[in-house]
PDB file of N, CA and C in Angstrom:
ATOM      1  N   UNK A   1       7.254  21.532   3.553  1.00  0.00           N
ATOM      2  CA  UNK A   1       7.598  21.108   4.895  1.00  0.00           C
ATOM      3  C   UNK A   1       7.975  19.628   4.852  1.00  0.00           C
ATOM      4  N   UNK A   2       8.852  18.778   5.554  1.00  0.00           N
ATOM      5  CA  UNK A   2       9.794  18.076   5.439  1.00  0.00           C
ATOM      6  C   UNK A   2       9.145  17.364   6.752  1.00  0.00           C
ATOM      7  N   UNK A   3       8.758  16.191   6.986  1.00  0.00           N
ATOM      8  CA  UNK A   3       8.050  15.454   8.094  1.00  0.00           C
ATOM      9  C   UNK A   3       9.241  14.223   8.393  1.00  0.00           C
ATOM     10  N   UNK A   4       9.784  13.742   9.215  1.00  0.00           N
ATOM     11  CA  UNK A   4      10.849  13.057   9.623  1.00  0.00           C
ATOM     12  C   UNK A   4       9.628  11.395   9.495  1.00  0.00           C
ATOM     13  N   UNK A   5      10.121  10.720   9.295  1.00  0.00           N
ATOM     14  CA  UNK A   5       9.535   8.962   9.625  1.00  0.00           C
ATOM     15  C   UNK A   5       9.572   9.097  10.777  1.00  0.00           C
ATOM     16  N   UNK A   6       8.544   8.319  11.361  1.00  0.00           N
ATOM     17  CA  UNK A   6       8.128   8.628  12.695  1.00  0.00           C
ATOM     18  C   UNK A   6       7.208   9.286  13.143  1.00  0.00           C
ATOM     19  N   UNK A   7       7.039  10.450  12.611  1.00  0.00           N
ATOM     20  CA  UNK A   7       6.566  11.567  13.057  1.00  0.00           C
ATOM     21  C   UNK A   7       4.578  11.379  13.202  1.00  0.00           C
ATOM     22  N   UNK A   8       3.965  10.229  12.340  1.00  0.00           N
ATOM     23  CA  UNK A   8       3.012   9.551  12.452  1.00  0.00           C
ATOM     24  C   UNK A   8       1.752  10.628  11.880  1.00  0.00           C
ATOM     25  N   UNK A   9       2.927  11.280  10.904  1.00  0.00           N
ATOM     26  CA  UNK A   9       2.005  12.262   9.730  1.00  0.00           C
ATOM     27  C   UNK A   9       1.437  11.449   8.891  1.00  0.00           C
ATOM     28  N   UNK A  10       1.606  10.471   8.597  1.00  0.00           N
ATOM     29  CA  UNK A  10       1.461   9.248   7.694  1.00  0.00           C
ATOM     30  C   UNK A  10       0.062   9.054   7.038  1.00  0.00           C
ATOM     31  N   UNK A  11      -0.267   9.436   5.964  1.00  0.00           N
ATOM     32  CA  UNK A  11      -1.673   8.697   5.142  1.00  0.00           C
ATOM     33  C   UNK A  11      -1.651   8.276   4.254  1.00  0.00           C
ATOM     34  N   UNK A  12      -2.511   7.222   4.123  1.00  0.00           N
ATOM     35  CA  UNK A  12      -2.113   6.338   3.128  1.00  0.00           C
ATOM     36  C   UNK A  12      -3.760   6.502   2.103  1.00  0.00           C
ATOM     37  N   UNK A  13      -3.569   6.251   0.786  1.00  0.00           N
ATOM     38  CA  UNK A  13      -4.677   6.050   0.112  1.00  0.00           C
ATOM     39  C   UNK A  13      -4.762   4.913  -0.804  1.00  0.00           C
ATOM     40  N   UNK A  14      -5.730   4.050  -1.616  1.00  0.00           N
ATOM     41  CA  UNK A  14      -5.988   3.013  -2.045  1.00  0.00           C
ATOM     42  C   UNK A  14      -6.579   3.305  -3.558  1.00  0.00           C
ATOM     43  N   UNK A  15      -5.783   3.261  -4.541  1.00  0.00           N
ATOM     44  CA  UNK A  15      -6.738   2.915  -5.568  1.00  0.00           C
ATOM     45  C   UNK A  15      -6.798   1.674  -6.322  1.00  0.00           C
ATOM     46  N   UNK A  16      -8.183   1.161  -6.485  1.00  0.00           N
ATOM     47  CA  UNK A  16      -8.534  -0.105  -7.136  1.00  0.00           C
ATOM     48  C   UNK A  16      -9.704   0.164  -7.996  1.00  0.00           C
ATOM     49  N   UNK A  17      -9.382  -0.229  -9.138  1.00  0.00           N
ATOM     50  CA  UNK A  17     -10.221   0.504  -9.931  1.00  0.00           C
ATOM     51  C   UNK A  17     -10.948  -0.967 -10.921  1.00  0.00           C
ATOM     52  N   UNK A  18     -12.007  -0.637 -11.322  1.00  0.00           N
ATOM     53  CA  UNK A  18     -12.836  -1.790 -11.610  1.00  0.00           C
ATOM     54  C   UNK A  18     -11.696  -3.009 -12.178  1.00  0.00           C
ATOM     55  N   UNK A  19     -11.223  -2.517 -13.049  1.00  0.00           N
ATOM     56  CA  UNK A  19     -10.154  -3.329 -13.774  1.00  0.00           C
ATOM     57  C   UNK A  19      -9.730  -4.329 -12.778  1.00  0.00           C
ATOM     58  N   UNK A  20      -9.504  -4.158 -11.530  1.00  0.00           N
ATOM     59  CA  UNK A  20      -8.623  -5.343 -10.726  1.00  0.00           C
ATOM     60  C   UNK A  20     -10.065  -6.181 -10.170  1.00  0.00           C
ATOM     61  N   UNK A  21     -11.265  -6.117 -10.462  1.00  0.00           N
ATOM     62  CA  UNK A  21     -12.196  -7.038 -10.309  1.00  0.00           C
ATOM     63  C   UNK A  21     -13.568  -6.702  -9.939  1.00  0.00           C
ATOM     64  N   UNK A  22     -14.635  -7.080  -9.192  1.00  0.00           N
ATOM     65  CA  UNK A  22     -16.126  -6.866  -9.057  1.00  0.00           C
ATOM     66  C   UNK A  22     -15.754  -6.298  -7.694  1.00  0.00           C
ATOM     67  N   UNK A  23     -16.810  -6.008  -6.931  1.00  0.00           N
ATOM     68  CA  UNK A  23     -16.798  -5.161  -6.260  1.00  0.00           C
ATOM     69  C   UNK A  23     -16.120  -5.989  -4.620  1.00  0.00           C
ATOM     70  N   UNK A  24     -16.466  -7.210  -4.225  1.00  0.00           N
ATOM     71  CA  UNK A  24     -15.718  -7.820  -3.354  1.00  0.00           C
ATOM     72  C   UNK A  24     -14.462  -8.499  -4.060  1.00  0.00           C
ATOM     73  N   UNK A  25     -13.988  -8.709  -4.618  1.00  0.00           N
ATOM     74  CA  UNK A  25     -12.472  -8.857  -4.994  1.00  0.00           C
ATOM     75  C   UNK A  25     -11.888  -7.208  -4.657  1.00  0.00           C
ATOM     76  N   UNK A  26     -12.368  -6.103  -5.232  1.00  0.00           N
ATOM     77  CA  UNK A  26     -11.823  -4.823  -4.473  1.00  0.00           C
ATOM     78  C   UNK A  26     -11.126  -4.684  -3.652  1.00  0.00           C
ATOM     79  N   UNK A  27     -12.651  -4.981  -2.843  1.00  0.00           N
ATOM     80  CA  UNK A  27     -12.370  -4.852  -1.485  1.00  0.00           C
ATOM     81  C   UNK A  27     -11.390  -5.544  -0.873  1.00  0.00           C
ATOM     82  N   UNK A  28     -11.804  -7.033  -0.921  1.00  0.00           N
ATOM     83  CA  UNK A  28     -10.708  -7.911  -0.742  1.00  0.00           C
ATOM     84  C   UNK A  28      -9.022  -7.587  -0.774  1.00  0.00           C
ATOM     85  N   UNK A  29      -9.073  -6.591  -2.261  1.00  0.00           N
ATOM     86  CA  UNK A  29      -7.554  -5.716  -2.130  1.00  0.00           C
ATOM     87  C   UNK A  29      -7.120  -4.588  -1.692  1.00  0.00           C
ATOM     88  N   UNK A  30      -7.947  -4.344  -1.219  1.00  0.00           N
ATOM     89  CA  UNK A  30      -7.995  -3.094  -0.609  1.00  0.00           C
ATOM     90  C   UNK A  30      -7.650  -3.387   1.302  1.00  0.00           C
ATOM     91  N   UNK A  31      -8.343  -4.532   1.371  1.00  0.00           N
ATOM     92  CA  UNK A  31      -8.511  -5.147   2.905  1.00  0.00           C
ATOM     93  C   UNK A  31      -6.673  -5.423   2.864  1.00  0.00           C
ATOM     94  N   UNK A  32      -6.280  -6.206   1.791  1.00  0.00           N
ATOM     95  CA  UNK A  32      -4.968  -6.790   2.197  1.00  0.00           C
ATOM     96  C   UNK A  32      -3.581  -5.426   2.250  1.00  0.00           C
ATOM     97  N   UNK A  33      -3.936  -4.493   1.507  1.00  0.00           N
ATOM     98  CA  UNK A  33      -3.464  -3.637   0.999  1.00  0.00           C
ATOM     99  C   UNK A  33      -3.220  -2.966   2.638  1.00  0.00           C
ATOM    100  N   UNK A  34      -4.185  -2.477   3.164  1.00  0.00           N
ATOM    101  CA  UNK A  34      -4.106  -1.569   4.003  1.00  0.00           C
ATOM    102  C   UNK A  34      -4.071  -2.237   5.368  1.00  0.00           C
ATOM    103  N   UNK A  35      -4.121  -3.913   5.588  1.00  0.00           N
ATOM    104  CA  UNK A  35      -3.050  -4.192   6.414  1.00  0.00           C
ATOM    105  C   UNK A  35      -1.538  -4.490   6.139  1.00  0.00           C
ATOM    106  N   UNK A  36      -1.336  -4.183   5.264  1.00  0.00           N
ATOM    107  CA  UNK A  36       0.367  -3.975   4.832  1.00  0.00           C
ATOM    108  C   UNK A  36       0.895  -2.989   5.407  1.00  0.00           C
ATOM    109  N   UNK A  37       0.012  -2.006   4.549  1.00  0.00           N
ATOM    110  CA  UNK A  37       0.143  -0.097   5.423  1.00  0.00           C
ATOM    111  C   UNK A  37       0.713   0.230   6.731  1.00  0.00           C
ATOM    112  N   UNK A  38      -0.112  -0.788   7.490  1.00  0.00           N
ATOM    113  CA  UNK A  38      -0.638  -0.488   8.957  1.00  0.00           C
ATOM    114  C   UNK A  38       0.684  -0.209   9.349  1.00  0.00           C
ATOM    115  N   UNK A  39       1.543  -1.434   9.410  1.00  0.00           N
ATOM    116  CA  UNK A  39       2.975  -1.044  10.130  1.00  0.00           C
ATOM    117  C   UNK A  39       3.750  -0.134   9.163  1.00  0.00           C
ATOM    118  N   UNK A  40       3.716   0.062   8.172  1.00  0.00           N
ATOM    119  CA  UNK A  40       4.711   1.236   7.481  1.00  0.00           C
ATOM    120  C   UNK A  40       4.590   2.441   8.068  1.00  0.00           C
ATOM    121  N   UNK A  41       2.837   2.818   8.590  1.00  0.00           N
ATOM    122  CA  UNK A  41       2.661   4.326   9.109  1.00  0.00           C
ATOM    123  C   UNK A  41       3.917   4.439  10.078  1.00  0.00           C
ATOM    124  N   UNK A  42       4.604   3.493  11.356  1.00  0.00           N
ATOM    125  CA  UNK A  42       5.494   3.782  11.862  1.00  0.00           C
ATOM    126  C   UNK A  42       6.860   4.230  11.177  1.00  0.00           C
ATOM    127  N   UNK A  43       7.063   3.958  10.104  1.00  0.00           N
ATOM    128  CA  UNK A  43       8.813   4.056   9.731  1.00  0.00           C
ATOM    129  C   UNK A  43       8.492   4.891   8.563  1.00  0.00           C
ATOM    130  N   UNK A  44       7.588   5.697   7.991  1.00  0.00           N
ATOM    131  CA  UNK A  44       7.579   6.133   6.316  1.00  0.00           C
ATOM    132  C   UNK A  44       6.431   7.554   7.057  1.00  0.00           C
ATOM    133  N   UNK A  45       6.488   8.849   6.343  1.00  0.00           N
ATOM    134  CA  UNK A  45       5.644   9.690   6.248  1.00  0.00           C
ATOM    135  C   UNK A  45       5.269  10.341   5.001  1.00  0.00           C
ATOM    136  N   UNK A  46       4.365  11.330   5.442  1.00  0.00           N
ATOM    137  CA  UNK A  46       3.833  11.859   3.506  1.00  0.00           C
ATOM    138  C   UNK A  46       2.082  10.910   3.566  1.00  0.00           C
ATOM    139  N   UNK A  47       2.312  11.444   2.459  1.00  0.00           N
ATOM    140  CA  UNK A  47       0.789  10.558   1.768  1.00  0.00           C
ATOM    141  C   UNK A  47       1.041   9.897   0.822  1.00  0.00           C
ATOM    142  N   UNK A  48       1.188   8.565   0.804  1.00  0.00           N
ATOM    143  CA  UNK A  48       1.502   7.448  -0.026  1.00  0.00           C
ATOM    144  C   UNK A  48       0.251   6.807  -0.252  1.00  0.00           C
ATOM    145  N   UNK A  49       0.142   6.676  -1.364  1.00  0.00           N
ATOM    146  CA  UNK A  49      -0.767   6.574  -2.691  1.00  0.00           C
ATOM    147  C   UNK A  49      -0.313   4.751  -3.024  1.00  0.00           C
ATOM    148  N   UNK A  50      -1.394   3.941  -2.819  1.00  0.00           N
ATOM    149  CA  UNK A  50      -1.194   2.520  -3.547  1.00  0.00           C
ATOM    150  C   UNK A  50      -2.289   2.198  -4.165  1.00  0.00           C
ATOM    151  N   UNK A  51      -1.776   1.967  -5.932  1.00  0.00           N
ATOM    152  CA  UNK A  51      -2.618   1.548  -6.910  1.00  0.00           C
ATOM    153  C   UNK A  51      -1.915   0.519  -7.272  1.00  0.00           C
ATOM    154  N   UNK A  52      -3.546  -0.699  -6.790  1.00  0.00           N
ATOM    155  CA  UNK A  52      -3.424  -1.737  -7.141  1.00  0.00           C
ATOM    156  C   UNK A  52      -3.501  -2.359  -8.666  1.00  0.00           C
ATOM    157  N   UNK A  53      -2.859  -2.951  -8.980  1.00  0.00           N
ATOM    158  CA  UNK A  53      -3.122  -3.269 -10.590  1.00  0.00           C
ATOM    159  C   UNK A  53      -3.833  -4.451 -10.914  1.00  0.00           C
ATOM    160  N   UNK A  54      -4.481  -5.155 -12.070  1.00  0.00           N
ATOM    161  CA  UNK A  54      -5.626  -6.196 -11.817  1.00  0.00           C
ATOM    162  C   UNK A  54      -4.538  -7.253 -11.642  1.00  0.00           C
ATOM    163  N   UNK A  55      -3.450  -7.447 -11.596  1.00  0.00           N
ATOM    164  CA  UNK A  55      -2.887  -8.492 -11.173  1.00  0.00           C
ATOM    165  C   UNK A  55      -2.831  -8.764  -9.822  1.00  0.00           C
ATOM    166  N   UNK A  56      -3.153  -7.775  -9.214  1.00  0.00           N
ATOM    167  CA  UNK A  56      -3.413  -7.636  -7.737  1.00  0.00           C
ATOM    168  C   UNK A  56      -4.381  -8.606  -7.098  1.00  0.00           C
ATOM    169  N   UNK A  57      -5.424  -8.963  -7.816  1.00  0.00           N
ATOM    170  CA  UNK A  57      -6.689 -10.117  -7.822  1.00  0.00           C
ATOM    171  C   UNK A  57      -6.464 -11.171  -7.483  1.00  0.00           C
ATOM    172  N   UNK A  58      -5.065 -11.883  -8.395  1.00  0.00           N
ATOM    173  CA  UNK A  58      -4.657 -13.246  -8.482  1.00  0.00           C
ATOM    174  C   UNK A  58      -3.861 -13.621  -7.515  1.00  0.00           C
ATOM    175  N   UNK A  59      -2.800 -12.134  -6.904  1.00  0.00           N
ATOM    176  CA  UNK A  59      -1.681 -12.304  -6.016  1.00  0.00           C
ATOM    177  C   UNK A  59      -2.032 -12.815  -4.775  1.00  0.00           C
ATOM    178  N   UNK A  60      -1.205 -13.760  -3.956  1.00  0.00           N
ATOM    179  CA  UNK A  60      -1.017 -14.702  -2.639  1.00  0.00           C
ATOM    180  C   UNK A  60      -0.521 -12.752  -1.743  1.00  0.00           C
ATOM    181  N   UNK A  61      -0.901 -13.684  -0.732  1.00  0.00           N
ATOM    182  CA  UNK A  61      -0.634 -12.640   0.374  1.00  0.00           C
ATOM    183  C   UNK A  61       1.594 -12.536   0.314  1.00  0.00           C
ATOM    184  N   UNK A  62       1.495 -13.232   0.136  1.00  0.00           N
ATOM    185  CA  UNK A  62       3.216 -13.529   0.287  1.00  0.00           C
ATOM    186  C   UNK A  62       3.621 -12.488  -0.750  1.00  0.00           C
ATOM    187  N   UNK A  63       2.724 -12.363  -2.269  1.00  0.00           N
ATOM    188  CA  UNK A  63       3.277 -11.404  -3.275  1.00  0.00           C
ATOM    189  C   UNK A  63       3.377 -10.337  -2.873  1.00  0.00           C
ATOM    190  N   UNK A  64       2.005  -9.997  -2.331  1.00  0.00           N
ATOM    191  CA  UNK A  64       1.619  -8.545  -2.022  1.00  0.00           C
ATOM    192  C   UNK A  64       2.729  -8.108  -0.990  1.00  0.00           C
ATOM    193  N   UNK A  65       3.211  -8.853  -0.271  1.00  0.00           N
ATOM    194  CA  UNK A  65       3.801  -8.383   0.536  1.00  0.00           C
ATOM    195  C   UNK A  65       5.384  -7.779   0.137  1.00  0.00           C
ATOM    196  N   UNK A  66       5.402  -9.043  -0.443  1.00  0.00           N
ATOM    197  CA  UNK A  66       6.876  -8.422  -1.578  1.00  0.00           C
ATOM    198  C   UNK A  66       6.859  -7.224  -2.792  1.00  0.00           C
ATOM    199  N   UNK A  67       5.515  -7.108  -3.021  1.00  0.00           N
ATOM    200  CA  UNK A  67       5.575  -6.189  -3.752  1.00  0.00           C
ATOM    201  C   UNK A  67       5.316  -4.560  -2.832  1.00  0.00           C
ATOM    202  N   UNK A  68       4.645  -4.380  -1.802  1.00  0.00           N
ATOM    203  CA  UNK A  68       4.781  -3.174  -1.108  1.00  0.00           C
ATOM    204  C   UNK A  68       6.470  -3.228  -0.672  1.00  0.00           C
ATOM    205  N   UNK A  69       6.878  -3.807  -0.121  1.00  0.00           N
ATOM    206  CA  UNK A  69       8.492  -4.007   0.369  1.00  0.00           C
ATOM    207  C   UNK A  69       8.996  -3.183  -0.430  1.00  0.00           C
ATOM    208  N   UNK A  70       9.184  -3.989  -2.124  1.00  0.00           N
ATOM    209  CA  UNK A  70       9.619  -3.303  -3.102  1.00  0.00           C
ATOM    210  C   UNK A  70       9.446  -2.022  -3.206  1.00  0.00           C
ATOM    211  N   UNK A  71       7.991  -1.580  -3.041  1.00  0.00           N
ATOM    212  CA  UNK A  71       7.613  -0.051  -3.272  1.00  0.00           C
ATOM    213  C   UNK A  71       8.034   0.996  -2.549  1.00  0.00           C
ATOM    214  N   UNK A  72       8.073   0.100  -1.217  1.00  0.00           N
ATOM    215  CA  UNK A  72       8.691   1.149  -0.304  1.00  0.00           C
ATOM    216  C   UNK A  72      10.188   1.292  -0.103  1.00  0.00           C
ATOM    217  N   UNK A  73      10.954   0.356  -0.485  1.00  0.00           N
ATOM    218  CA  UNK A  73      12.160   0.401  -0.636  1.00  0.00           C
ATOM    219  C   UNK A  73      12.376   1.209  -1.657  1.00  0.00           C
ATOM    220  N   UNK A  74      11.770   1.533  -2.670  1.00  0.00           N
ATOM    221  CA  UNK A  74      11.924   1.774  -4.132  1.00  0.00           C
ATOM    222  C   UNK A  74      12.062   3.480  -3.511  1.00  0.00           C
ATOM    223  N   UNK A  75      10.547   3.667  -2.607  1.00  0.00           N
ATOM    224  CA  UNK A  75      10.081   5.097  -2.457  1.00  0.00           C
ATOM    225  C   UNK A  75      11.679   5.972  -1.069  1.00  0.00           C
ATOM    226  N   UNK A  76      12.039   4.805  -0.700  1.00  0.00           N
ATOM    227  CA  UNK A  76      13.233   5.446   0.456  1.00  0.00           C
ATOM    228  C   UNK A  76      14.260   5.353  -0.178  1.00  0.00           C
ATOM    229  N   UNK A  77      14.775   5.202  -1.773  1.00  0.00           N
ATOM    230  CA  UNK A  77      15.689   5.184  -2.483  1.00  0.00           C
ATOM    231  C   UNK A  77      15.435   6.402  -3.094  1.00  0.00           C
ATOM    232  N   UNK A  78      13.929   6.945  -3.594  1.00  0.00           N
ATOM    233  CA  UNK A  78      14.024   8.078  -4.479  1.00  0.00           C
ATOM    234  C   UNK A  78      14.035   9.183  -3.970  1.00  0.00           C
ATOM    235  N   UNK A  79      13.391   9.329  -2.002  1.00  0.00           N
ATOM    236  CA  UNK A  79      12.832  10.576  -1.773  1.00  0.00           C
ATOM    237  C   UNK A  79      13.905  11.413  -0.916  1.00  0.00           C
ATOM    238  N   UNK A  80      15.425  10.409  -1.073  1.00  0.00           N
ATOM    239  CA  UNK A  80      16.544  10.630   0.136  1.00  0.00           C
ATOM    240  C   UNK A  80      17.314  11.919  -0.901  1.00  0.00           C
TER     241      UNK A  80
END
Protein backbone atom coordinates (compact mmCIF):
# COMPACT_ATOMS: atom_id res chain seq x y z
CA UNK A 1 0.00 0.00 0.00
CA UNK A 2 1.33 3.31 -1.25
CA UNK A 3 0.66 6.30 1.50
CA UNK A 4 0.82 9.85 -0.32
CA UNK A 5 3.18 12.64 1.95
CA UNK A 6 0.85 14.18 3.89
CA UNK A 7 -1.15 11.63 4.71
CA UNK A 8 0.48 11.80 8.50
CA UNK A 9 1.12 7.89 8.34
CA UNK A 10 4.52 8.94 9.26
CA UNK A 11 6.90 7.02 11.97
CA UNK A 12 9.90 7.61 12.64
CA UNK A 13 12.51 5.40 14.65
CA UNK A 14 16.02 6.17 16.30
CA UNK A 15 18.94 4.08 16.45
CA UNK A 16 21.95 5.02 18.65
CA UNK A 17 23.87 2.49 19.65
CA UNK A 18 26.54 2.57 22.43
CA UNK A 19 29.22 3.37 19.89
CA UNK A 20 27.91 7.08 19.44
CA UNK A 21 28.52 7.56 23.34
CA UNK A 22 27.37 6.95 27.25
CA UNK A 23 24.10 6.97 27.94
CA UNK A 24 23.27 10.97 28.05
CA UNK A 25 25.23 11.83 24.94
CA UNK A 26 22.48 9.18 23.40
CA UNK A 27 20.05 10.69 24.43
CA UNK A 28 21.23 13.98 23.73
CA UNK A 29 21.12 12.45 19.94
CA UNK A 30 18.36 11.12 19.97
CA UNK A 31 16.67 14.50 21.55
CA UNK A 32 18.23 16.45 18.46
CA UNK A 33 17.40 13.78 16.04
CA UNK A 34 13.74 13.64 16.64
CA UNK A 35 13.30 17.33 16.69
CA UNK A 36 14.49 17.31 13.11
CA UNK A 37 11.77 14.55 12.46
CA UNK A 38 9.10 16.58 13.89
CA UNK A 39 8.50 18.74 10.77
CA UNK A 40 9.35 16.02 8.11
CA UNK A 41 6.22 13.91 9.57
CA UNK A 42 4.31 16.70 7.46
CA UNK A 43 5.92 16.30 3.87
CA UNK A 44 7.50 12.42 3.97
CA UNK A 45 5.48 9.04 4.92
CA UNK A 46 6.45 5.30 5.65
CA UNK A 47 8.60 4.44 8.59
CA UNK A 48 11.86 6.08 8.39
CA UNK A 49 14.53 4.60 10.32
CA UNK A 50 17.56 7.16 11.59
CA UNK A 51 20.86 5.62 12.63
CA UNK A 52 22.94 7.81 14.18
CA UNK A 53 26.64 7.18 13.70
CA UNK A 54 29.32 8.03 16.61
CA UNK A 55 30.14 10.99 14.67
CA UNK A 56 26.84 12.07 15.53
CA UNK A 57 28.31 12.97 19.26
CA UNK A 58 30.68 15.65 17.99
CA UNK A 59 28.14 17.17 15.32
CA UNK A 60 26.78 21.10 15.84
CA UNK A 61 23.13 21.28 15.47
CA UNK A 62 23.75 23.07 12.00
CA UNK A 63 25.42 19.47 10.82
CA UNK A 64 22.74 17.44 11.91
CA UNK A 65 20.57 19.38 10.21
CA UNK A 66 22.34 19.16 6.93
CA UNK A 67 22.82 15.83 7.26
CA UNK A 68 18.91 14.72 7.71
CA UNK A 69 18.22 17.29 4.62
CA UNK A 70 20.65 15.16 2.79
CA UNK A 71 18.89 11.93 3.87
CA UNK A 72 15.79 12.97 3.04
CA UNK A 73 16.52 14.40 -0.14
CA UNK A 74 18.57 11.33 -0.84
CA UNK A 75 15.27 9.12 0.38
CA UNK A 76 12.72 11.40 -2.23
CA UNK A 77 15.29 10.71 -5.00
CA UNK A 78 15.23 6.86 -4.46
CA UNK A 79 11.57 6.06 -3.49
CA UNK A 80 10.01 8.18 -6.73
Amino acid sequence: MHIAPGDHNTRFGFVVSKAVGNAPTRNLVKRRLKALARPLAQTLSGDIIFRALPSAANSTWESLTRDVAACVEKQGKTSG
